[in-house]
Amino acid sequence: MAISRRMFIGRTAATIAGASLASGLGSTAFAQANDTLRLAFAARGVRTIDPAKSIQGADEWAIIHIHDKLVEVPLGHFPSSVSEVQPSLATSWTMSPDAKTWTFQLRKGVKFHKGYGEFSADDVKYTFDRLRNDKALGSNRVLFDNIADVKTDGPSTVVFTLSQPDPLFIMGPLSHYSSSIICRKALEEKGAAAFEKDPIGTGPYQLASVESDPSQGVKLTANKDYFGGAPVTQNIQVRYIADTTARTLALLSGDVHMIEGVRAPGWVPSIKQRNANLHFDVASPGSFFTISFNLTVKPFDNIKVRQAMAYLINRDELAGAMAPVSLRTYGLNPPSFLGGFTKDTIPAAVRYDYDPKKAKQLLTEAGFPNGFSFNADTSQREDYSSVMLIIQEQLRAGGIDMKLNIKDHTAFHADQGKGTNTVFQRSAAYPPVPTQAIIEQLTAAAEVKSDGSGGPNFSHYGVAMPGIDDLLKKAMEEPDLDKRVKLVQEIETKFLTDLPLLPISDNGYLIVRAANVDLGYELKSGYAHWRLTKAKIG
């Protein structure tokens, strides 16, 4: 179905208008006790709260409160360096000079929930052996592929051996929610299927129940004996309300305290009109939104065509349209990541600031003085379609007609995963490790395959033309962090010169919070979830 930007924004406005029916309720919230913090997310129900198997963001809010990791990122932001990574189940750690051996000293006396005994090194080894076992999980966890071995040295010491050096091991794999430590005794006793809805962890909250009614969701209660101190609020309820209007009404009426927001033009200003006292929390960088040019399809094999499109796409305008969730990017890695380029540090030749005159000149030199047209698929999900519809208009101003076919989100991903598109879109979150997005989107090994077995290198970069693989190999073999970061910037400059992929923006994860809820800290950056142990309801 072809659709215009005007049609899309009209539909978004209609959704918001539905929410306005209850705008008067915002000042007369339901009288409810302040001992339960209620959250609502855009999902149809709980899938799994097993940290190793979860793929649904809403479930992660329960996972991060039930479980602990060996290390934690600071409350409210990603660490800017390894020195900012904080102890959790591990109290200290050392890295070998070659960055291939990491030794962790574990916290003593930590108890698993519900009488499952004391946490030990055996549980850590069991957790990571499971994460690396494709047969047990049915999927390959790329974050943990570099772990060659995990050994215990008594009950309180664990040693990780890596295949390649990784000076950012504690900022990447170990900071991800899936590395949450699980209780070996509980999993073996309950069985894998039961554990998915009844997990046992050491975290600040323990599972109270998983309700059959999705609108009631997952209920958690405080772990009063938590080693980090008992949470401020006694209970958390993670609810699942897929419909945007219903979820918005639940917030405006006071039925819930926090909801997952919508990353689409106009949504935030419209909600602010309903209640000016709401808080809008945005975790940046959130999802990296990129477009990749299919180098095997004409005219995208022509560098001048790709450059012309880059000069026509006004990324500052895009970020403004998606405010406050979106930030302009200059390289694949955001400015907040190690090695990430900023407006001031990126080489001028590959900055690609908006310049329609230069774009027209390049198109003429490429043999398209009057432009050209092509078909492209996108997803109906707001953060995909809204960005692509704006890009459609920007390209049209330079004589390029991108005819968009908007598909169901699942069907879109299924087709795109087989390489059927021309200009591909990807929206994916990454840990603060600058090589991770490069590995997934730009290496020859990640090339998309027609049978769906490939990765998200949709451009065929490194196969259709020489890529960055040799530079990446050097970076991955470099144990010195500063030298590795410099190599990452060489990779960024190289691919931006070749332009198989254009970084568009970072679309932060948005939560809208009631005026009477205090997080207890300022949110600046991080994953699409954050701990609420200090949150209180006023």
C-alpha angles and dihedrals in degrees: 000000000000114000136177129228090247091055091049095050089047091056091047090052090051090055091050091048089058089056091052090068088080098037091115090061091066092085095043102053120180112270104249135157117268094225095087125062108206121204128184126201138189098256136103097233146319115304103179138331093199100118093215094056105035119118098160117091095212091060091054091070089066093040096055092052097046095046140046130211128214088257137016137212115235116274108269103011148045115258113260090209140005088264089070095056108111132219119253121150086353115061097192142357143190133209124212117239091255091051091234101105123057121183121196129196109210131222112256127224097025112148128210116232124271098019099302094140137242124335115242145170089270090066090052093051091045091051095052096039086056093048089055094046107096092186093055095048102028092226140071115249102210092192090066100040091101093060107101098177144353120206135177125223102194124318096304107040130073127182122201119198115199129204092220131023114273116179088176097053093122092047095049123030096014095050093054118103092236090067090066109136114248130198111257093201092052095048094047092046098045099034127234097279095051092043090062090069098026109040126170121217141152097243133130091267131039128208114268098176147327107226123216089224107078091209087064093042124162122353122203131187129201122270099225092192095053112146091228093052130273116293118259095235117054100218142024124199118196108201129189117221110159097181111089095212094048091047092049092048090051089058096043091049093049093244089125132023101213134025138185107255130222120254098215135111113276099009099106096046090049093052090047088058089057094050121004092190097066120114119231111206116193122187108205143235086021112157121007105227112204138163122215125201116224100237091195093062124073132270091019090070086072112089092207091058091051092047091049091054090049091054091048095051106086102206093180089058091048093052090048092051091052096045133179095020100048133074128186114249129206102188133017091269116062122242090255092062125082107272093011114148122236129197089267099044104041114097108259093232092064101035093094098200115187108286116154093178092057089046092054091049092052092048090052091050089049091054098259105104090155095040126239141245133235141169124246136175126227137173126258090229108114099239091054103039097041093054094045093048090055090048088050090059093044092053091046089060087064095047096263114128112202107190105206124210109196114209138184107278095243093046091046092056092044092054096040089051088063094053097250097136131087102208106024127204126208129184111185137151122226137188117250092275111116097208096055100078090041091055093049101043108027111032124100090232090062094053113142114251130210091232091055094248096112133083137252097284088118095168095061086233112175090028106051088038135001111287142182101285096112092050091046091052089055091049094049092050093050112098094186107091097209092051091046091053091052090052090050089055089051088053091050092050091047097052093042088054091051091038103204086147134029119206108223111177147319110249108204123218109256129213121176112211132196117251093246096056117094117193092202092233140043116267114221110148144344144100124328090275136045137191119264099197092122096040119119135183113231 
